[in-house]
Coordinates of N, CA and C in Angstrom, one line a residue:
M171 N 0.8 -1.2 0.2 CA 0.0 -0.5 0.2 C 0.8 1.3 -0.2
I172 N 0.4 2.1 -0.8 CA 1.5 3.2 -0.7 C 0.6 4.9 -0.3
F173 N 0.8 4.8 0.2 CA 0.9 6.9 1.3 C 1.4 7.7 0.6
I174 N 0.5 8.4 0.2 CA 0.8 9.9 -0.2 C 1.0 11.1 0.9
N175 N 2.4 11.5 1.4 CA 2.0 12.7 1.7 C 1.8 14.0 0.9
F176 N 0.1 14.7 1.2 CA 0.0 16.3 0.6 C -0.6 17.0 1.2
L177 N -0.3 17.9 1.5 CA -0.7 19.2 2.0 C -1.0 18.7 3.6
G178 N 0.0 17.9 3.5 CA 0.1 17.4 5.5 C -0.6 16.3 6.0
I179 N -1.9 16.0 5.2 CA -2.1 14.9 5.6 C -1.3 13.6 4.9
C180 N -1.8 12.6 5.3 CA -0.7 11.6 4.7 C -2.0 10.0 4.4
T181 N -2.2 9.9 2.4 CA -3.1 9.3 2.4 C -3.0 8.3 1.5
R182 N -4.4 6.9 1.0 CA -3.7 6.9 -0.3 C -4.1 6.7 -1.6
Q183 N -5.5 7.8 -0.7 CA -6.4 8.4 -1.9 C -5.9 9.4 -2.4
V184 N -6.6 9.4 -3.9 CA -6.9 10.1 -4.9 C -7.9 9.9 -5.8
P185 N -7.9 11.2 -6.2 CA -7.8 12.6 -5.6 C -8.0 13.1 -4.7
V186 N -7.0 14.4 -4.0 CA -7.3 15.2 -3.4 C -7.8 16.7 -4.0
Y187 N -8.8 17.9 -3.3 CA -8.9 18.1 -3.2 C -9.0 19.5 -2.3
F188 N -8.1 20.4 -2.6 CA -7.9 21.2 -1.4 C -8.4 23.2 -1.9
E189 N -8.3 23.9 -0.3 CA -8.4 25.0 -1.1 C -8.3 26.4 -0.7
G190 N -7.5 26.9 -0.5 CA -6.4 27.9 -0.3 C -4.6 27.5 -0.1
D191 N -4.4 28.2 0.4 CA -2.7 27.9 0.4 C -2.3 27.1 0.4
R192 N -1.1 26.1 -0.6 CA -0.7 24.7 -0.9 C 0.2 24.1 0.2
E193 N 0.7 25.1 1.1 CA 1.2 25.5 2.5 C 0.3 25.0 3.7
N194 N -0.9 25.9 3.7 CA -2.0 25.9 4.8 C -2.7 25.6 4.3
P195 N -3.5 25.2 3.4 CA -5.2 25.0 3.0 C -6.1 25.1 4.2
T196 N -7.0 25.9 3.6 CA -8.4 25.9 4.2 C -9.8 25.1 4.7
F197 N -9.3 23.7 3.2 CA -9.7 23.1 3.0 C -9.4 22.0 2.3
I198 N -9.7 20.7 2.9 CA -9.5 19.4 2.2 C -10.0 18.8 1.9
L199 N -10.8 17.8 0.5 CA -11.4 16.6 0.4 C -10.7 15.7 -0.3
V200 N -10.7 14.5 0.1 CA -10.4 13.3 -0.9 C -11.5 12.8 -1.0
E201 N -11.5 11.4 -2.1 CA -12.7 10.6 -2.8 C -13.4 11.6 -3.8
S202 N -13.7 11.2 -5.2 CA -14.1 11.9 -6.4 C -15.1 12.5 -6.4
V203 N -16.1 10.8 -5.6 CA -17.3 11.3 -5.9 C -17.9 12.7 -5.5
A204 N -17.3 12.8 -3.6 CA -17.7 13.7 -2.3 C -16.2 14.5 -3.1
I205 N -15.9 15.3 -4.1 CA -15.4 16.4 -4.8 C -16.0 16.5 -5.6
V206 N -16.9 15.6 -6.2 CA -17.6 16.0 -7.7 C -18.4 16.8 -6.7
M207 N -19.2 16.1 -5.9 CA -20.3 16.7 -5.1 C -20.2 18.2 -4.7
Y208 N -19.5 18.2 -3.8 CA -18.7 20.0 -3.4 C -18.6 20.5 -4.4
L209 N -17.7 20.3 -5.6 CA -17.8 21.5 -6.3 C -19.1 21.6 -6.8
L210 N -20.4 20.8 -7.9 CA -21.4 20.9 -8.3 C -22.5 21.8 -7.5
E211 N -22.3 20.9 -5.9 CA -23.4 22.1 -4.8 C -23.0 23.8 -4.8
K212 N -21.1 23.7 -4.7 CA -20.9 25.0 -4.8 C -21.0 25.9 -6.2
Y213 N -21.4 25.3 -7.0 CA -21.1 26.5 -8.5 C -22.1 26.3 -8.9
D214 N -22.8 24.6 -9.5 CA -24.0 24.1 -10.1 C -25.1 25.3 -9.1
T215 N -24.8 26.3 -9.4 CA -26.8 26.8 -8.9 C -27.4 27.0 -9.6
Q216 N -27.2 26.7 -10.6 CA -28.8 26.7 -12.1 C -29.3 24.8 -12.1
Y217 N -28.4 24.4 -11.4 CA -28.5 23.1 -11.5 C -28.6 22.2 -12.6
K218 N -27.5 22.5 -13.8 CA -27.4 21.7 -14.7 C -27.6 20.8 -14.7
L219 N -26.3 20.2 -14.1 CA -26.1 19.1 -13.4 C -26.2 18.0 -12.3
L220 N -26.8 18.8 -11.6 CA -27.5 18.7 -10.4 C -28.9 18.2 -10.4
I221 N -29.8 17.5 -9.4 CA -30.9 17.0 -9.1 C -31.4 18.0 -8.4
P222 N -32.1 19.2 -8.7 CA -32.5 20.0 -7.2 C -33.0 19.4 -6.1
P223 N -33.0 20.0 -4.4 CA -33.4 19.1 -3.4 C -34.5 19.1 -3.6
T224 N -35.7 19.2 -4.0 CA -36.9 19.8 -3.8 C -37.6 18.3 -4.9
D225 N -36.5 17.8 -5.4 CA -37.2 16.3 -5.8 C -36.3 15.2 -5.4
I226 N -37.3 14.7 -4.5 CA -36.1 14.3 -3.0 C -36.0 12.7 -3.6
Q227 N -36.9 11.9 -4.4 CA -36.8 10.5 -5.3 C -35.9 10.5 -6.3
K228 N -36.4 11.8 -7.5 CA -35.1 11.7 -8.5 C -33.5 12.2 -8.1
R229 N -33.5 13.1 -6.7 CA -32.5 13.1 -6.4 C -30.9 12.0 -5.3
A230 N -32.3 11.3 -4.6 CA -31.6 10.0 -4.6 C -31.3 9.2 -5.4
K231 N -31.7 8.8 -6.5 CA -31.1 7.6 -7.7 C -30.6 8.8 -8.8
M232 N -30.4 10.4 -8.4 CA -29.0 10.3 -8.5 C -27.8 10.0 -8.0
F233 N -27.8 10.0 -7.0 CA -27.3 10.0 -5.6 C -26.9 8.4 -5.7
Q234 N -27.8 7.6 -6.1 CA -27.4 6.4 -6.7 C -26.4 5.9 -7.1
F235 N -26.4 6.5 -8.7 CA -25.2 6.3 -9.9 C -24.0 6.6 -9.7
M236 N -23.9 7.4 -8.7 CA -23.0 8.3 -8.3 C -22.3 7.2 -7.6
H237 N -23.2 7.0 -6.4 CA -21.9 5.7 -5.6 C -22.4 4.1 -6.8
Y238 N -23.1 3.9 -7.2 CA -23.1 2.8 -8.2 C -21.6 3.5 -9.1
A239 N -21.0 4.1 -9.7 CA -20.3 4.5 -10.5 C -18.9 3.9 -9.2
S240 N -18.9 4.6 -8.4 CA -17.3 4.5 -6.7 C -17.9 3.3 -6.8
S241 N -18.3 2.3 -6.6 CA -18.2 1.6 -6.1 C -18.4 0.4 -6.6
T242 N -19.3 -0.3 -7.6 CA -19.3 -0.9 -8.9 C -18.3 -0.4 -9.4
L243 N -19.2 -0.2 -10.2 CA -18.0 -0.4 -11.9 C -16.5 0.4 -11.5
Y244 N -15.9 1.5 -10.7 CA -14.5 1.8 -10.8 C -13.7 0.8 -10.0
P245 N -14.6 -0.7 -9.4 CA -13.7 -1.6 -9.2 C -13.7 -2.2 -10.2
L246 N -14.4 -2.3 -10.5 CA -14.4 -3.7 -11.9 C -13.4 -3.2 -12.8
N247 N -14.0 -2.0 -13.3 CA -12.7 -1.0 -13.9 C -11.1 -1.4 -13.5
A248 N -11.0 -1.3 -12.6 CA -9.6 -1.1 -11.9 C -9.0 -2.9 -11.8
D249 N -9.7 -3.9 -12.0 CA -9.5 -4.7 -12.1 C -8.9 -5.0 -13.3
A250 N -10.2 -4.9 -13.6 CA -9.6 -5.3 -15.7 C -9.2 -4.2 -15.8
H251 N -8.5 -3.2 -14.8 CA -6.9 -3.2 -15.7 C -5.5 -3.0 -15.5
L252 N -6.3 -3.2 -14.5 CA -4.8 -2.7 -13.8 C -4.2 -4.8 -12.9
Q253 N -5.3 -5.8 -13.4 CA -4.8 -7.4 -13.6 C -4.6 -7.5 -14.6
D254 N -3.5 -8.2 -15.6 CA -2.9 -8.4 -16.6 C -3.3 -10.2 -16.3
N255 N -3.8 -10.5 -15.9 CA -5.2 -12.1 -16.2 C -6.2 -12.0 -16.4
A256 N -5.4 -13.0 -17.0 CA -7.2 -13.4 -18.1 C -8.2 -13.9 -17.1
A257 N -7.9 -14.8 -16.6 CA -8.8 -15.3 -15.6 C -10.0 -14.0 -15.0
V258 N -8.5 -12.7 -14.3 CA -9.9 -11.6 -13.6 C -10.4 -11.0 -14.6
M259 N -9.4 -11.1 -16.5 CA -10.8 -10.6 -17.1 C -11.8 -10.6 -17.2
E260 N -11.4 -12.1 -17.7 CA -13.0 -13.1 -17.7 C -14.5 -13.0 -16.9
K261 N -13.6 -12.8 -15.4 CA -14.0 -12.5 -14.8 C -15.0 -11.3 -15.4
C262 N -14.2 -10.6 -14.4 CA -14.3 -8.8 -14.7 C -16.1 -8.7 -16.1
V263 N -14.8 -8.9 -17.4 CA -16.2 -9.3 -18.1 C -18.0 -9.7 -18.3
K264 N -17.8 -11.2 -17.4 CA -19.0 -11.8 -17.1 C -19.3 -11.0 -15.6
Q265 N -18.8 -10.3 -14.9 CA -19.9 -9.3 -14.2 C -20.7 -8.5 -15.2
F266 N -19.8 -8.0 -15.7 CA -20.1 -6.7 -16.9 C -21.3 -6.9 -17.6
K267 N -21.0 -8.8 -17.9 CA -22.6 -8.9 -18.6 C -23.5 -8.9 -18.2
N268 N -23.3 -9.6 -17.0 CA -24.8 -10.8 -16.7 C -25.0 -9.3 -15.6
E269 N -24.1 -8.3 -14.9 CA -24.7 -7.2 -13.0 C -24.7 -6.2 -13.7
V270 N -23.7 -5.5 -14.4 CA -23.3 -4.3 -14.9 C -24.4 -4.1 -15.8
V271 N -24.3 -4.7 -17.4 CA -25.4 -4.2 -18.2 C -27.4 -4.3 -18.2
P272 N -27.3 -5.1 -17.8 CA -29.1 -5.8 -16.9 C -29.5 -4.5 -16.5
F273 N -29.0 -4.0 -14.8 CA -29.0 -3.3 -14.2 C -29.0 -1.9 -14.8
L274 N -28.4 -1.7 -15.9 CA -28.3 -0.5 -16.3 C -29.1 -0.1 -17.2
T275 N -29.5 -1.0 -18.1 CA -30.9 -1.2 -19.7 C -32.0 -1.0 -18.6
R276 N -31.9 -1.4 -17.7 CA -33.1 -1.8 -17.0 C -33.5 0.1 -16.2
E277 N -32.7 0.3 -15.4 CA -32.9 2.0 -14.9 C -32.5 3.3 -16.4
L278 N -32.5 2.6 -17.0 CA -31.9 4.0 -18.7 C -33.4 3.0 -19.2
G279 N -34.4 2.4 -19.5 CA -35.3 1.7 -19.2 C -35.4 2.9 -21.2
D280 N -36.4 3.9 -21.6 CA -36.4 4.1 -22.6 C -36.2 6.0 -22.5
K281 N -35.3 6.3 -21.6 CA -35.3 8.0 -20.8 C -34.2 7.8 -22.1
Q282 N -34.0 9.1 -22.0 CA -32.4 9.2 -23.0 C -31.2 9.6 -22.0
Y283 N -31.6 10.0 -20.1 CA -30.2 10.0 -19.5 C -30.5 8.8 -19.1
L284 N -30.0 8.9 -18.1 CA -30.1 7.6 -16.8 C -31.4 8.2 -15.6
L285 N -31.7 9.9 -15.9 CA -32.2 10.4 -14.7 C -33.5 11.6 -15.4
G286 N -33.8 10.7 -17.1 CA -35.1 11.6 -17.7 C -34.3 12.0 -19.1
D287 N -34.7 13.1 -19.1 CA -34.2 14.0 -20.5 C -33.2 15.1 -20.2
Q288 N -32.8 14.8 -19.0 CA -31.6 15.5 -18.4 C -30.3 15.5 -17.9
Y289 N -28.9 15.6 -18.5 CA -27.8 14.5 -18.5 C -27.4 15.5 -17.5
T290 N -27.1 15.0 -16.8 CA -26.8 14.9 -14.9 C -25.4 14.4 -14.7
V291 N -25.0 14.5 -13.8 CA -23.8 14.1 -12.7 C -24.0 13.0 -12.6
A292 N -24.8 12.6 -12.3 CA -25.0 10.4 -12.3 C -24.1 10.4 -14.4
D293 N -24.7 10.6 -15.1 CA -24.5 9.9 -16.2 C -22.7 10.4 -16.7
L294 N -22.3 11.5 -16.3 CA -21.1 11.9 -16.6 C -20.2 10.8 -15.0
L295 N -20.6 10.3 -14.6 CA -19.5 9.4 -13.3 C -20.2 8.0 -14.1
I296 N -21.2 8.1 -14.3 CA -20.8 6.0 -15.5 C -20.7 6.2 -16.5
S297 N -20.7 6.8 -17.3 CA -20.0 7.0 -18.6 C -18.5 7.2 -18.5
Y298 N -18.1 8.0 -17.6 CA -16.8 7.6 -17.4 C -16.4 6.0 -17.3
D299 N -17.3 5.5 -16.4 CA -16.2 4.0 -15.4 C -16.8 3.3 -17.2
L300 N -18.1 3.3 -17.6 CA -18.2 2.3 -19.0 C -17.6 2.9 -19.9
A301 N -16.6 3.6 -20.7 CA -15.6 4.5 -21.4 C -14.2 3.3 -21.0
G302 N -14.1 3.1 -19.6 CA -13.3 2.4 -19.5 C -13.0 1.4 -19.2
L303 N -13.9 1.0 -19.4 CA -14.7 -1.1 -19.6 C -14.0 -0.7 -20.8
R304 N -15.3 -0.1 -21.5 CA -14.9 -0.5 -23.2 C -13.4 -0.5 -24.0
V305 N -13.3 0.1 -23.2 CA -12.1 0.3 -23.9 C -10.6 -1.1 -23.8
R306 N -11.2 -1.7 -22.2 CA -10.3 -2.7 -22.5 C -10.7 -4.0 -22.2
S307 N -12.2 -4.4 -22.8 CA -13.0 -5.8 -23.0 C -13.1 -5.9 -24.5

């Protein structure tokens, strides 16, 4: 396990986001989804990529896909890319075909995007990992 001493914190997590001076940051955040969510909450005030808090069920689905990307697709993607092993690759392809494709197909249904007619952060994060899996398989 590799640890990185970055901004005075010892972490194995990348990426790391910080605000303020590099030597004296006022705010540090790790984990991709947390960073993306923080930046969108801070800057996407027109709700171009986020679902407004007023639509609690649609917003919950947005969070579902964001976490699905990081907890299911990313590990699958990492296994497929980081291990040059035919058995691991076969397992990843099988899981992709048997679990990921049916789940996303069912969730997408006849909608243009995962949450309807609006492209959201859910589509962004899911498509990133799907593109990585597609390149490898």
